[in-house]
Coordinates of C-alpha atoms and ligand atoms in Angstrom, one line a residue:
M87 CA 40.4 119.8 141.8
A88 CA 42.5 123.0 141.8
E89 CA 44.5 123.9 138.7
T90 CA 48.2 123.4 139.3
G91 CA 50.9 125.2 137.4
I92 CA 53.8 127.7 137.3
D93 CA 51.9 130.7 136.0
I94 CA 52.5 133.6 138.5
H95 CA 50.3 135.9 136.5
K96 CA 47.4 133.5 136.9
A97 CA 48.1 133.3 140.6
A98 CA 48.2 137.1 140.8
V99 CA 44.8 137.4 139.1
C100 CA 43.3 134.9 141.7
L101 CA 44.9 136.8 144.6
N102 CA 43.8 140.2 143.3
S103 CA 40.2 138.9 143.2
G104 CA 40.3 137.7 146.9
K105 CA 40.8 134.0 146.2
I106 CA 43.2 131.6 147.8
V107 CA 46.4 130.4 146.1
A108 CA 48.8 127.7 147.4
I109 CA 52.3 129.0 147.2
P110 CA 55.6 127.2 147.3
T111 CA 58.2 128.3 149.9
E112 CA 61.6 126.9 150.9
T113 CA 60.0 125.7 154.2
V114 CA 56.6 124.3 153.4
Y115 CA 53.7 125.3 151.0
G116 CA 51.5 128.2 152.2
L117 CA 47.8 128.8 151.8
A118 CA 48.0 132.4 150.6
A119 CA 45.5 135.3 150.4
N120 CA 45.7 139.1 150.2
A121 CA 46.5 140.1 153.8
L122 CA 44.7 143.4 153.4
N123 CA 41.4 141.8 152.3
R124 CA 39.6 140.6 155.4
E125 CA 37.2 138.3 153.6
A126 CA 40.1 136.6 151.8
V127 CA 41.9 136.2 155.1
V128 CA 38.7 134.7 156.7
S129 CA 38.5 132.2 153.9
V130 CA 42.0 131.0 154.7
F131 CA 41.1 130.4 158.3
E132 CA 38.0 128.5 157.1
A133 CA 39.8 126.4 154.4
K134 CA 42.2 125.2 157.1
N135 CA 39.6 124.9 159.8
R136 CA 41.9 127.0 161.9
P137 CA 40.8 128.9 165.0
F138 CA 40.7 132.6 164.6
F139 CA 42.9 133.1 167.7
D140 CA 45.9 131.5 165.9
P141 CA 47.5 134.4 163.9
L142 CA 49.0 134.3 160.4
I143 CA 52.5 135.1 159.0
L144 CA 52.7 137.8 156.4
H145 CA 55.0 137.2 153.4
F146 CA 56.8 140.1 151.7
H147 CA 59.3 140.6 148.8
S148 CA 61.6 143.1 150.6
V149 CA 62.5 144.8 153.8
E150 CA 61.2 148.1 152.2
Q151 CA 57.8 146.6 151.8
I152 CA 57.8 145.3 155.4
K153 CA 58.6 148.8 156.7
A154 CA 55.4 150.1 155.2
Y155 CA 53.4 147.8 157.5
T156 CA 55.4 147.9 160.7
N157 CA 56.8 150.4 163.2
N158 CA 60.4 150.6 164.4
F159 CA 62.4 148.3 162.2
S160 CA 65.1 148.1 164.8
P161 CA 68.9 147.5 164.5
I162 CA 68.4 143.9 165.6
A163 CA 65.7 143.4 163.0
T164 CA 68.1 144.8 160.4
L165 CA 70.8 142.5 161.6
L166 CA 68.6 139.4 161.4
A167 CA 67.2 140.5 158.0
G168 CA 70.7 140.9 156.6
A169 CA 71.8 137.5 157.9
F170 CA 68.8 135.3 157.0
W171 CA 66.4 136.9 154.4
P172 CA 65.2 135.7 152.1
G173 CA 65.0 132.6 154.2
P174 CA 63.3 130.5 156.9
L175 CA 63.2 133.1 159.6
T176 CA 60.0 134.9 160.9
M177 CA 60.2 137.9 163.1
L178 CA 57.5 139.5 165.3
L179 CA 57.4 143.3 164.7
E180 CA 55.0 146.0 165.9
K181 CA 52.3 146.3 163.3
N182 CA 50.8 149.5 162.0
D183 CA 47.1 150.2 161.1
K184 CA 47.4 148.8 157.6
V185 CA 47.6 145.2 159.0
P186 CA 44.1 143.9 159.9
D187 CA 43.7 142.8 163.5
L188 CA 42.3 139.6 162.1
V189 CA 45.7 138.6 160.8
T190 CA 47.4 139.0 164.2
A191 CA 44.4 137.7 166.2
G192 CA 44.3 141.1 167.9
S193 CA 48.0 141.2 168.8
P194 CA 49.9 144.5 168.3
Y195 CA 52.7 142.4 166.8
V196 CA 52.7 140.9 163.3
A197 CA 54.8 137.9 162.2
V198 CA 56.7 138.7 159.0
R199 CA 59.1 136.9 156.6
I200 CA 60.7 137.1 153.2
P201 CA 60.5 133.5 151.8
N202 CA 63.3 132.2 149.7
H203 CA 61.6 130.7 146.6
P204 CA 62.0 132.3 143.2
L205 CA 58.4 131.7 142.0
T206 CA 56.9 133.1 145.2
L207 CA 59.3 136.1 145.3
S208 CA 58.4 136.9 141.7
L209 CA 54.7 136.6 142.5
L210 CA 55.0 138.9 145.5
Q211 CA 56.6 141.5 143.3
L212 CA 53.6 141.5 141.0
L213 CA 51.2 142.2 143.9
D214 CA 50.6 145.5 145.8
F215 CA 49.9 143.7 149.1
P216 CA 51.6 141.2 151.3
L217 CA 50.4 137.6 151.5
A218 CA 49.0 136.1 154.6
A219 CA 49.9 132.4 154.5
P220 CA 49.7 129.7 157.0
S221 CA 51.1 126.2 156.1
A222 CA 48.7 124.7 153.5
N223 CA 47.4 121.7 155.6
P224 CA 44.2 121.1 157.4
F225 CA 44.7 122.5 161.0
G226 CA 46.8 120.1 163.1
Y227 CA 47.9 117.8 160.2
I228 CA 51.3 117.3 158.6
S229 CA 52.5 120.3 156.6
P230 CA 52.8 120.0 152.8
T231 CA 56.2 120.1 151.1
T232 CA 54.9 119.4 147.5
A233 CA 52.1 120.7 145.3
R234 CA 50.6 117.2 145.3
H235 CA 50.3 117.2 149.1
V236 CA 48.3 120.5 148.9
E237 CA 46.1 119.0 146.1
E238 CA 45.4 115.9 148.1
Q239 CA 44.2 117.7 151.2
L240 CA 42.9 121.2 150.2
G241 CA 42.5 120.9 146.4
E242 CA 38.9 121.9 146.5
K243 CA 39.5 125.0 148.7
V244 CA 42.1 126.8 146.6
S245 CA 41.8 128.5 143.2
Y246 CA 45.3 127.7 142.0
I247 CA 48.3 125.8 143.2
L248 CA 51.6 127.3 142.2
D249 CA 54.0 124.4 141.8
G250 CA 57.5 125.2 142.9
G251 CA 58.7 121.6 143.4
K252 CA 59.7 120.0 146.6
S253 CA 60.3 122.5 149.5
K254 CA 64.1 122.4 150.1
V255 CA 64.2 123.1 153.8
G256 CA 61.1 121.0 154.6
I257 CA 60.2 122.3 158.1
E258 CA 58.6 125.7 158.9
S259 CA 60.5 128.9 159.6
T260 CA 62.1 129.7 162.9
I261 CA 60.1 132.4 164.7
V262 CA 61.9 135.0 166.8
S263 CA 60.7 137.9 168.9
F264 CA 62.6 140.7 170.5
V265 CA 59.7 142.9 171.2
N266 CA 60.1 143.0 174.9
T267 CA 63.9 143.5 174.5
E268 CA 64.5 139.9 175.4
P269 CA 65.5 137.9 172.2
L270 CA 63.2 134.8 172.2
I271 CA 62.8 131.8 169.9
L272 CA 59.0 131.1 169.7
R273 CA 59.2 128.2 167.3
L274 CA 62.2 126.1 166.3
G275 CA 62.5 125.8 162.5
G276 CA 64.6 126.0 159.4
I277 CA 67.3 128.0 161.1
S278 CA 69.0 126.4 164.1
E279 CA 69.6 128.2 167.4
K280 CA 73.3 127.8 166.8
E281 CA 73.2 129.4 163.4
L282 CA 71.1 132.3 164.8
T283 CA 73.7 133.1 167.4
E284 CA 76.7 132.4 165.1
K285 CA 75.6 134.9 162.5
T286 CA 74.3 137.6 164.8
G287 CA 76.1 137.3 168.1
I288 CA 72.7 137.4 169.8
E289 CA 71.8 134.7 172.4
F290 CA 68.2 133.7 172.2
T291 CA 66.1 132.2 174.9
K292 CA 63.7 129.4 173.9
K293 CA 60.1 129.8 174.9
L294 CA 58.2 127.3 172.9
H295 CA 55.0 126.2 174.5
Q296 CA 51.6 127.9 174.4
N297 CA 50.9 127.7 178.1
S298 CA 54.0 129.5 179.1
N299 CA 54.0 131.6 176.0
P300 CA 51.2 134.0 175.3
Q301 CA 53.2 135.5 172.5
A302 CA 52.7 132.5 170.3
P303 CA 49.1 131.5 170.8
G304 CA 49.2 129.2 167.9
Q305 CA 51.9 127.0 169.3
L306 CA 49.5 124.5 170.5
D307 CA 51.0 121.3 171.9
K308 CA 49.4 118.8 169.5
H309 CA 50.4 119.6 165.9
Y310 CA 52.0 118.2 162.7
S311 CA 50.2 115.0 163.4
P312 CA 49.5 111.9 161.2
R313 CA 46.2 110.3 161.7
K314 CA 47.8 107.2 163.1
T315 CA 49.2 107.1 166.6
L316 CA 52.9 108.1 166.7
V317 CA 55.2 107.1 169.5
L318 CA 58.5 109.0 169.9
T319 CA 61.3 107.0 171.6
N320 CA 64.9 107.3 172.5
D321 CA 65.6 103.8 171.4
I322 CA 63.5 102.3 168.6
Q323 CA 65.1 98.8 168.8
N324 CA 64.3 98.5 172.4
F325 CA 60.8 99.7 171.9
I326 CA 60.2 97.1 169.2
L327 CA 61.6 94.4 171.4
K328 CA 59.2 95.3 174.2
N329 CA 56.2 95.9 172.0
P330 CA 56.4 93.4 169.1
L331 CA 53.5 94.5 167.0
P332 CA 53.5 93.2 163.4
K333 CA 52.0 96.3 161.9
T334 CA 54.4 98.9 163.1
G335 CA 56.0 101.6 160.8
C336 CA 59.4 103.0 161.8
L337 CA 61.0 106.3 161.2
L338 CA 64.8 106.1 161.6
F339 CA 67.8 108.4 161.4
G340 CA 71.4 107.7 160.6
N341 CA 72.8 104.2 161.2
K342 CA 69.9 103.0 163.5
K343 CA 68.2 99.7 162.8
A344 CA 64.7 98.3 163.4
E345 CA 65.3 94.6 163.4
G346 CA 62.1 92.5 163.3
I347 CA 60.2 95.1 161.2
P348 CA 59.8 94.4 157.5
N349 CA 61.9 96.6 155.3
N350 CA 59.0 98.1 153.5
Q351 CA 57.7 99.5 156.8
I352 CA 60.9 101.3 157.6
L353 CA 61.9 104.8 156.4
N354 CA 65.2 106.5 157.2
L355 CA 65.1 110.3 157.2
S356 CA 68.9 110.4 156.4
P357 CA 71.0 107.2 156.4
V358 CA 74.1 109.4 156.3
G359 CA 72.9 111.3 159.4
S360 CA 72.4 114.8 157.9
D361 CA 70.0 116.9 159.9
R362 CA 69.2 119.0 156.8
E363 CA 68.4 116.0 154.7
A364 CA 66.2 114.7 157.6
A365 CA 64.3 118.0 157.7
A366 CA 63.7 118.0 154.0
N367 CA 62.3 114.4 154.2
L368 CA 60.4 114.6 157.5
Y369 CA 56.8 115.5 156.4
E370 CA 56.9 113.4 153.2
Y371 CA 58.0 110.4 155.2
L372 CA 55.4 111.0 157.9
R373 CA 52.7 111.1 155.1
M374 CA 54.1 107.8 153.6
L375 CA 53.9 106.1 157.0
D376 CA 50.4 107.4 157.6
S377 CA 49.3 105.8 154.3
M378 CA 51.0 102.5 154.9
D379 CA 49.2 99.4 156.1
V380 CA 50.5 99.9 159.7
N381 CA 48.6 100.6 163.0
L382 CA 51.4 102.4 164.8
I383 CA 54.2 104.7 163.8
V384 CA 57.4 104.7 165.9
A385 CA 60.0 107.4 165.5
E386 CA 63.3 107.7 167.1
K387 CA 64.5 111.0 168.5
L388 CA 67.3 112.7 166.5
P389 CA 70.5 114.0 168.1
E390 CA 69.7 117.6 169.1
Y391 CA 72.3 119.3 166.9
G392 CA 71.4 121.6 164.1
L393 CA 67.9 121.1 162.8
G394 CA 67.6 118.0 165.0
A395 CA 66.0 120.0 167.8
A396 CA 63.3 121.4 165.4
I397 CA 62.6 118.0 164.0
N398 CA 62.3 116.5 167.6
D399 CA 59.9 119.3 168.4
R400 CA 57.7 118.4 165.5
L401 CA 57.8 114.7 166.3
L402 CA 57.0 115.3 170.0
R403 CA 53.9 117.4 169.1
A404 CA 52.9 114.8 166.5
S405 CA 53.0 112.2 169.2
I406 CA 50.7 114.0 171.6
K407 CA 47.2 112.4 171.8
Ligands
TXA1799 O1 57.7 128.4 157.2 C1 56.6 129.0 157.6 O2 56.6 129.8 158.5 C2 55.3 128.6 156.9 C3 55.4 129.2 155.4 C4 54.2 129.0 154.6 O3 55.8 130.5 155.5 N1 54.2 129.2 157.5 C5 53.7 128.7 158.7 O4 52.6 129.2 159.1 O5 54.3 127.8 159.3 P1 51.6 128.6 160.2 O6 50.4 129.4 160.2 O7 51.4 127.2 160.0 O8 52.4 128.8 161.6 C6 52.6 130.1 162.0 C7 52.9 130.2 163.4 C8 51.7 129.8 164.3 O9 52.2 129.1 165.4 C9 51.3 131.2 164.8 O10 50.7 131.1 166.1 C10 52.5 132.0 164.9 O11 53.3 131.5 163.8 N2 52.2 133.4 164.7 C11 51.8 134.0 163.6 N3 51.6 135.3 163.8 C12 51.9 135.6 165.1 C13 51.9 136.7 165.9 N4 51.4 137.9 165.5 N5 52.3 136.6 167.2 C14 52.7 135.4 167.7 N6 52.7 134.2 166.9 C15 52.3 134.3 165.7
MG1800 MG1 51.3 125.2 160.3

């Protein structure tokens, strides 16, 4: 079992000696290592069972620090940084030689962000290197939004779990790229497409899938998956009527119902219909359904507004066999 606590100095000692520490962020917990220490980075890939072709995001405390590891921090990067950092936005920037190729899986571009969590920002300030940190879950499984989730799945693989409470946003950062001049969203996440455009005036194109998108090699189709089969439907009530299985767990949103299913097998992401509340509950509720005595999980698509699109993206990938 890993030690869990709020001691950033202890976390720093572990990271300085090349060990892995789980860190809280506003999106999900990360499995962090010194990004400049190749062996430490390798151990992150291994702990997650993650293929080496799937690159890692680097976490920094400031734009000044990012500039020491990248070239051409452009006006558009400055605009996005001012609007959204610290926060759930990741940008692809041209890396310099200080960033090991291992981190970017050989790409000349590195994914960077400044997370919005007080403990992790204080920890980053204690370190003289950025942290490479993928989400702290075994590859392909549901991302963790509490220290306990990390402990349950990767407790033996980390030296220390920094406990920053429940992640407030609850889904991963939005990843954007503008490296080939065209502004692209590579992964939907904690900042909606609408918010991106409203705050910057920039129109982004979505390019989300791996096959059509060599810039995000890690955006594999199947992802964020519970162990149980998950079905995503436009109409849960109709699905239940046509497939009346007693051991079905349901994931609802807003005022939707799942009549015929016992109440203790139904979870509602946000009875009041808030996309933000739904995002914050998503992974926790998927875990709860995964550990219930059910054979099948049925989730209903959310309306596409705000974070609904990012949540549907996660549910769709979770439903792929
Ligand atoms: O919210 C988040 O972004 C969380 C927290 C811990 O910061 N991190 C996270 O990391 O979601 P991960 O490794 O689970 O997902 C990172 C995604 C992957 O799809 C990966 O392929 C993509 O970012 N990515 C990372 N570096 C990249 C690069 N250089 N070029 C293209 N895609 C990259
Ligand atoms: Mg992940």
